[in-house]
Amino acid sequence: MKLAARVSQVTPSLTLAISAKAKAMKADGIDVCSFSAGEPDFDTPDHIKAAAKAALDAGKTRYGPAAGEPRLREAIAQKLQNDNSLCYGAENIIVTNGGKQSLFNLMLALIDPGDEVLIPAPYWLSYPEMVKLAEGTPVILPTTAETGLRATADQIRQAVTPKTKLLILNSPSNPTGMVYTPDEIQAIADVVVEKNLWVVADEIYEKILYDGATHLSIGAAGPEIYERTITSSGFAKTYAMTGWRIGYLAGPPPIIQAVTTIQGHSTSNVCTFAQYGAIAAYEGSQDCVQQMVSAFAQRRQFILNAVNTIPGLSCPKPDGAFYVFINISKTGMKSLDFCSTLLESHQVAAIPGVAFGADDHIRLSYATDMDSIKKGMERLATFVQSL
Ligand code: GLU
């Protein structure tokens, strides 16, 4: 069978593949410690589930507007004003089936064949593939430990060509956990404005911050950058709602309308009653977020201490998200080989850095319970010592 050319250039998602493999091994009775997908192990908070159940009972079971329930769009706009100093109304918001659909639909709406999209590496593995599916050209900007695995404003400026359309900025970062400082965000905003680009800010981890790190939304860095920013976020990571599939985009109305047109011909609205759970997430108490972030903070400290006692491994201290990005170059192994041997021989699931554009690293998600973390780190130590 001859498939379309566009799909042959795209690599299947390794995060999804490895986490599915780990779940299947567990279902077969194998004692796997999975650090694979970035998926909080907590259950969705009760008040959010109750709101969705009440909406289901109230008959919120029908098609809704493709851009989302008006009340949810209002709640998102309010949240962006309060938390992010982004001045938006409901007309600036589209509700999507997760952050992934937000970004994918945005690529379809913005990218023409041959347009270049700047992607700092290490990057979340779906960014380049989405750009390719939209027939754009991903331009990868490699970073090093010297700049904290973050792209600099100068580096971005130098990478701009007449074909550059968009910058993808992800802070806090998946896979590194690095957070751009407000000064760095401001300097990058200046380049985006100077070079007449667009920027999409993937802020899905914005609430998961440690040690006093602060998050500045690039769209709030001035009136000119506000006009050139699309903010992408969602409920999955902050409220343990990964399976609900609710994300959103916020930005200038013409872009939101274009994305709504695409969504109107692809998925239509996000599950109607699920959107009522999302309203409760934003309008209800935020204590649940604090509790989850405190648990992540303890796990982060434990996992960092553990990695730093394993000779041959090193890891920068992440300021956000729930990942550690471990340098394995001293082991002499490439990341795919390292991860597949680790899984087969010691039943520890990790994601190879090659998927994120950094083959001398592996990513561990610590959005899992402490017992699994303790056991998994012992196994990782034994594995590395055996090399
Ligand atoms: N974004 C999460 C991760 O990187 C979930 C899996 C995925 O969608 O890639 O692990």
Coordinates of C-alpha atoms and ligand atoms in Angstrom, one line a residue:
M1 CA 0.0 0.0 0.0
K2 CA 1.3 3.5 -0.8
L3 CA 0.7 5.9 2.0
A4 CA 0.8 9.6 1.7
A5 CA 4.3 11.1 1.6
R6 CA 3.7 13.3 4.6
V7 CA 3.3 10.4 7.0
S8 CA 6.5 8.6 5.8
Q9 CA 8.6 11.5 7.1
V10 CA 7.1 11.4 10.6
T11 CA 8.3 9.3 13.5
P12 CA 5.7 7.7 15.8
S13 CA 5.6 9.2 19.3
L14 CA 8.2 7.4 21.5
T15 CA 6.6 8.7 24.8
L16 CA 3.3 7.1 23.9
A17 CA 5.0 3.9 22.6
I18 CA 7.2 3.4 25.7
S19 CA 4.5 4.2 28.2
A20 CA 2.2 1.8 26.4
K21 CA 4.9 -0.9 26.5
A22 CA 5.5 -0.3 30.3
K23 CA 1.7 -0.5 31.0
A24 CA 1.4 -3.7 28.9
M25 CA 4.4 -5.3 30.8
K26 CA 2.7 -4.3 34.1
A27 CA -0.6 -5.9 32.9
D28 CA 1.4 -9.1 32.2
G29 CA 2.4 -9.1 35.9
I30 CA 6.0 -7.8 35.4
D31 CA 7.1 -5.4 38.1
V32 CA 8.0 -2.4 36.0
C33 CA 9.1 1.0 37.4
S34 CA 7.8 3.4 34.8
F35 CA 9.3 6.9 34.4
S36 CA 8.0 7.1 30.9
A37 CA 5.0 9.4 30.1
G38 CA 4.6 12.7 31.8
E39 CA 1.4 11.8 33.4
P40 CA 0.6 12.6 37.0
D41 CA -0.2 9.5 39.1
F42 CA -2.8 11.4 41.1
D43 CA -6.5 11.0 40.4
T44 CA -8.4 14.0 39.1
P45 CA -9.6 16.1 42.1
D46 CA -13.1 15.2 43.3
H47 CA -14.7 18.6 42.8
I48 CA -13.7 18.5 39.1
K49 CA -15.1 15.0 38.6
A50 CA -18.3 16.0 40.4
A51 CA -18.8 19.0 38.1
A52 CA -18.4 16.7 35.0
K53 CA -20.8 14.2 36.5
A54 CA -23.4 16.9 37.3
A55 CA -23.0 18.2 33.7
L56 CA -23.6 14.7 32.3
D57 CA -26.7 14.3 34.5
A58 CA -27.9 17.7 33.4
G59 CA -27.8 16.6 29.8
K60 CA -24.6 18.3 28.6
T61 CA -24.2 15.5 26.2
R62 CA -24.8 17.2 22.9
Y63 CA -22.7 19.0 20.3
G64 CA -21.4 22.4 21.4
P65 CA -19.7 25.2 19.6
A66 CA -16.5 24.0 17.9
A67 CA -14.4 26.6 19.8
G68 CA -15.7 25.4 23.2
E69 CA -18.4 26.1 25.8
P70 CA -18.8 29.9 26.2
R71 CA -18.5 29.5 30.0
L72 CA -15.2 27.7 29.8
R73 CA -13.8 30.2 27.3
E74 CA -14.7 32.9 29.7
A75 CA -13.1 31.1 32.6
I76 CA -9.9 30.6 30.6
A77 CA -9.8 34.2 29.6
Q78 CA -10.3 35.2 33.3
K79 CA -7.5 32.9 34.4
L80 CA -5.1 34.3 31.8
Q81 CA -5.9 37.8 33.0
N82 CA -5.5 37.0 36.6
D83 CA -2.5 34.7 36.5
N84 CA -0.6 35.7 33.4
S85 CA -1.5 39.4 32.8
L86 CA -2.7 38.4 29.4
C87 CA -5.7 40.6 28.5
Y88 CA -8.0 38.3 26.7
G89 CA -11.8 37.8 26.2
A90 CA -13.6 34.7 25.1
E91 CA -13.1 35.6 21.4
N92 CA -9.3 35.0 22.0
I93 CA -9.8 31.4 23.2
I94 CA -10.4 28.0 21.5
V95 CA -10.8 24.9 23.6
T96 CA -9.0 21.9 22.1
N97 CA -8.6 18.2 22.6
G98 CA -5.5 18.7 24.7
G99 CA -2.3 20.8 24.2
K100 CA -1.3 18.4 21.4
Q101 CA -4.3 19.3 19.3
S102 CA -3.8 23.0 20.1
L103 CA -0.3 23.0 18.7
F104 CA -1.1 20.7 15.7
N105 CA -4.1 22.9 14.6
L106 CA -2.0 26.0 15.0
M107 CA 0.7 24.6 12.7
L108 CA -2.0 23.9 10.1
A109 CA -3.4 27.4 10.5
L110 CA -0.1 29.3 10.3
I111 CA 2.5 27.3 8.3
D112 CA 2.7 27.2 4.5
P113 CA 4.9 24.7 2.7
G114 CA 8.6 25.6 3.3
D115 CA 8.0 28.0 6.2
E116 CA 10.7 27.6 8.8
V117 CA 9.8 27.0 12.5
L118 CA 12.5 27.6 15.1
I119 CA 12.6 24.8 17.8
P120 CA 15.1 25.0 20.6
A121 CA 16.5 21.6 21.5
P122 CA 16.0 19.6 23.7
Y123 CA 12.4 19.8 22.5
W124 CA 9.2 18.0 23.2
L125 CA 9.2 15.3 20.6
S126 CA 6.0 16.1 18.8
Y127 CA 7.0 19.7 17.8
P128 CA 9.1 18.8 14.8
E129 CA 6.7 16.2 13.6
M130 CA 3.8 18.6 13.8
V131 CA 5.7 21.1 11.7
K132 CA 6.5 18.4 9.1
L133 CA 2.9 17.3 9.0
A134 CA 2.0 20.9 8.2
E135 CA 4.7 20.8 5.4
G136 CA 6.9 23.3 7.2
T137 CA 10.6 22.9 7.9
P138 CA 11.7 22.5 11.6
V139 CA 14.9 24.4 12.3
I140 CA 16.4 22.9 15.4
L141 CA 18.5 25.2 17.7
P142 CA 20.8 23.0 19.8
T143 CA 21.6 24.2 23.3
T144 CA 24.2 23.2 25.8
A145 CA 24.6 23.0 29.6
E146 CA 26.4 26.4 29.5
T147 CA 23.1 28.2 28.8
G148 CA 21.1 25.8 31.0
L149 CA 19.8 24.0 28.0
R150 CA 17.9 27.1 27.0
A151 CA 18.1 29.0 23.7
T152 CA 19.5 32.5 23.9
A153 CA 18.0 35.6 22.2
D154 CA 21.1 35.9 20.0
Q155 CA 21.0 32.3 18.9
I156 CA 17.4 32.8 17.9
R157 CA 18.2 36.1 16.0
Q158 CA 21.0 34.4 14.1
A159 CA 18.8 31.5 13.0
V160 CA 16.2 33.8 11.4
T161 CA 16.0 33.7 7.6
P162 CA 13.4 35.2 5.3
K163 CA 11.4 32.0 5.6
T164 CA 11.2 32.0 9.4
K165 CA 7.6 32.2 10.5
L166 CA 7.3 30.9 14.0
L167 CA 9.3 30.2 17.2
I168 CA 8.1 27.4 19.6
L169 CA 9.0 28.4 23.2
N170 CA 8.3 25.9 25.9
S171 CA 8.9 27.0 29.5
P172 CA 8.9 25.1 31.9
S173 CA 10.4 22.7 29.4
N174 CA 9.6 19.2 28.6
P175 CA 12.0 17.3 28.6
T176 CA 14.5 19.4 30.6
G177 CA 12.4 21.0 33.3
M178 CA 14.3 24.3 32.6
V179 CA 12.5 27.6 33.1
Y180 CA 13.4 30.7 31.1
T181 CA 14.0 33.7 33.4
P182 CA 11.8 36.8 32.9
D183 CA 14.9 38.6 31.5
E184 CA 15.5 35.8 29.0
I185 CA 11.8 35.9 28.0
Q186 CA 12.0 39.7 27.5
A187 CA 15.1 39.4 25.3
I188 CA 13.5 36.7 23.2
A189 CA 10.3 38.8 22.9
D190 CA 12.4 41.6 21.5
V191 CA 13.8 39.3 18.8
V192 CA 10.4 38.0 17.8
V193 CA 9.1 41.6 17.4
E194 CA 12.3 42.9 15.7
K195 CA 12.2 40.0 13.2
N196 CA 8.5 40.1 12.7
L197 CA 7.9 36.5 13.7
W198 CA 5.2 34.7 15.6
V199 CA 5.8 32.8 18.8
V200 CA 3.8 30.0 20.3
A201 CA 4.3 29.7 24.0
D202 CA 3.7 26.2 25.3
E203 CA 2.9 26.9 29.0
I204 CA 1.4 23.5 29.9
Y205 CA 3.8 23.2 32.9
E206 CA 3.5 26.8 34.1
K207 CA 2.1 25.9 37.6
I208 CA 4.7 23.3 38.3
L209 CA 7.6 25.4 39.6
Y210 CA 10.2 24.9 42.4
D211 CA 12.6 26.9 44.6
G212 CA 10.9 30.2 43.9
A213 CA 11.2 30.0 40.1
T214 CA 8.9 32.5 38.3
H215 CA 7.1 32.1 35.1
L216 CA 6.6 35.0 32.7
S217 CA 4.2 34.5 29.8
I218 CA 6.0 35.9 26.7
G219 CA 2.7 37.4 25.5
A220 CA 2.7 39.7 28.6
A221 CA 6.2 41.1 27.9
G222 CA 4.8 44.1 26.0
P223 CA 2.1 45.3 23.7
E224 CA 4.0 44.4 20.5
I225 CA 4.8 40.8 21.5
Y226 CA 1.2 40.4 22.7
E227 CA 0.1 40.8 19.1
R228 CA 2.5 38.2 17.9
T229 CA 1.9 35.5 20.6
I230 CA -0.3 32.5 20.7
T231 CA -0.4 30.8 24.2
S232 CA -1.0 27.1 24.4
S233 CA -1.9 25.4 27.7
G234 CA -4.3 22.9 29.2
F235 CA -5.6 21.1 32.2
A236 CA -3.8 17.7 31.9
K237 CA -0.6 18.3 33.9
T238 CA -1.9 20.9 36.5
Y239 CA -5.1 19.1 37.5
A240 CA -4.2 15.4 36.8
M241 CA -6.6 15.4 33.8
T242 CA -4.5 13.7 31.1
G243 CA -7.2 11.4 29.8
W244 CA -9.8 14.2 29.7
R245 CA -8.1 15.8 26.7
I246 CA -8.8 19.4 27.3
G247 CA -6.4 22.1 26.2
Y248 CA -6.7 25.6 24.7
L249 CA -5.1 28.2 22.6
A250 CA -5.2 31.9 23.3
G251 CA -4.3 34.6 20.8
P252 CA -5.4 37.1 18.2
P253 CA -9.0 36.5 17.0
P254 CA -8.1 35.8 13.3
I255 CA -5.8 33.0 14.4
I256 CA -8.3 31.6 16.8
Q257 CA -11.0 31.8 14.1
A258 CA -8.7 29.9 11.6
V259 CA -8.0 27.2 14.2
T260 CA -11.7 27.0 14.9
T261 CA -12.4 26.4 11.2
I262 CA -9.9 23.6 11.1
Q263 CA -11.4 22.1 14.3
G264 CA -14.9 22.5 12.8
H265 CA -13.9 20.1 10.0
S266 CA -11.8 17.7 12.1
T267 CA -13.0 17.0 15.6
S268 CA -15.7 19.6 16.4
N269 CA -16.1 20.5 20.0
V270 CA -14.2 18.8 22.9
C271 CA -16.4 16.4 24.9
T272 CA -19.2 18.7 26.2
F273 CA -19.5 17.4 29.8
A274 CA -15.8 17.2 30.3
Q275 CA -15.6 20.9 29.6
Y276 CA -17.7 21.5 32.8
G277 CA -15.0 19.7 34.8
A278 CA -12.5 22.1 33.3
I279 CA -14.6 25.1 34.4
A280 CA -14.6 23.7 38.0
A281 CA -10.8 23.3 37.8
Y282 CA -10.3 27.0 37.0
E283 CA -13.2 28.4 39.2
G284 CA -12.7 26.1 42.2
S285 CA -10.0 26.0 44.9
Q286 CA -6.4 25.7 43.8
D287 CA -5.4 23.8 46.9
C288 CA -5.2 20.6 44.9
V289 CA -2.6 22.1 42.6
Q290 CA -0.5 23.1 45.6
Q291 CA -0.7 19.6 47.1
M292 CA 0.4 18.0 43.9
V293 CA 3.2 20.4 43.3
S294 CA 4.5 19.8 46.9
A295 CA 4.5 16.1 46.2
F296 CA 6.4 16.6 42.9
A297 CA 8.9 18.8 44.8
Q298 CA 9.7 16.0 47.3
R299 CA 10.1 13.5 44.5
R300 CA 12.3 15.9 42.5
Q301 CA 14.6 16.3 45.5
F302 CA 14.8 12.5 46.0
I303 CA 15.4 11.7 42.4
L304 CA 18.1 14.4 42.0
N305 CA 19.9 13.2 45.1
A306 CA 19.7 9.6 43.8
V307 CA 21.0 10.5 40.3
N308 CA 23.9 12.5 41.7
T309 CA 25.1 9.5 43.7
I310 CA 25.3 7.3 40.5
P311 CA 28.9 7.6 39.1
G312 CA 28.7 8.4 35.4
L313 CA 25.3 10.1 35.4
S314 CA 24.7 13.8 35.8
C315 CA 21.7 16.0 35.8
P316 CA 21.0 19.7 35.8
K317 CA 18.6 20.9 38.5
P318 CA 15.2 21.5 36.9
D319 CA 13.2 24.5 38.1
G320 CA 9.9 23.2 36.8
A321 CA 7.7 20.5 35.2
F322 CA 8.2 16.9 36.5
Y323 CA 11.2 15.6 34.5
V324 CA 14.9 15.0 35.1
F325 CA 17.0 15.0 32.0
I326 CA 20.0 12.9 32.7
N327 CA 23.3 13.1 30.8
I328 CA 24.5 9.5 30.1
S329 CA 27.4 10.3 27.8
K330 CA 30.0 8.9 30.3
T331 CA 28.4 5.4 30.0
G332 CA 29.4 5.4 26.3
M333 CA 25.9 4.3 25.3
K334 CA 23.4 5.9 23.0
S335 CA 20.0 6.7 24.5
L336 CA 17.9 4.1 22.6
D337 CA 20.3 1.3 23.5
F338 CA 20.5 2.5 27.1
C339 CA 16.7 2.7 27.6
S340 CA 15.9 -0.6 25.8
T341 CA 18.6 -2.5 27.8
L342 CA 17.4 -0.8 31.0
L343 CA 13.8 -1.9 30.4
E344 CA 14.6 -5.4 29.4
S345 CA 17.2 -6.2 32.0
H346 CA 16.1 -4.1 35.0
Q347 CA 12.4 -3.3 34.2
V348 CA 12.8 0.5 34.4
A349 CA 11.1 2.5 31.6
A350 CA 12.7 5.8 30.6
I351 CA 12.5 7.8 27.4
P352 CA 15.6 8.0 25.2
G353 CA 16.9 11.5 24.7
V354 CA 17.2 10.9 20.9
A355 CA 13.4 11.5 20.8
F356 CA 14.0 15.0 22.1
G357 CA 17.0 15.8 19.9
A358 CA 19.6 14.9 22.6
D359 CA 21.0 11.4 22.1
D360 CA 23.3 11.6 25.1
H361 CA 20.5 12.0 27.6
I362 CA 17.5 10.1 29.0
R363 CA 14.3 11.6 30.4
L364 CA 12.7 10.3 33.6
S365 CA 9.3 11.6 34.6
Y366 CA 8.9 11.7 38.4
A367 CA 5.1 12.1 38.2
T368 CA 4.9 8.7 39.7
D369 CA 4.7 7.4 43.3
M370 CA 7.6 7.5 45.7
D371 CA 7.9 3.7 46.1
S372 CA 8.3 3.3 42.4
I373 CA 10.8 6.1 42.4
K374 CA 12.9 4.6 45.2
K375 CA 12.9 1.1 43.6
G376 CA 13.5 2.4 40.1
M377 CA 16.5 4.5 41.2
E378 CA 18.0 1.5 42.9
R379 CA 17.6 -0.5 39.7
L380 CA 19.0 2.4 37.6
A381 CA 22.1 2.5 39.9
T382 CA 22.6 -1.3 39.7
F383 CA 22.3 -1.1 35.9
V384 CA 24.8 1.7 35.5
Q385 CA 27.3 -0.1 37.8
S386 CA 26.9 -3.2 35.6
L387 CA 28.0 -1.4 32.5
Ligands
GLU1 N1 3.5 15.1 27.0 C1 3.7 14.0 27.8 C2 5.1 13.5 27.7 O1 5.9 14.1 27.1 C3 2.7 12.9 27.4 C4 3.0 12.0 26.3 C5 3.0 12.7 25.0 O2 1.9 13.2 24.6 O3 4.0 12.9 24.4 O4 5.4 12.5 28.2

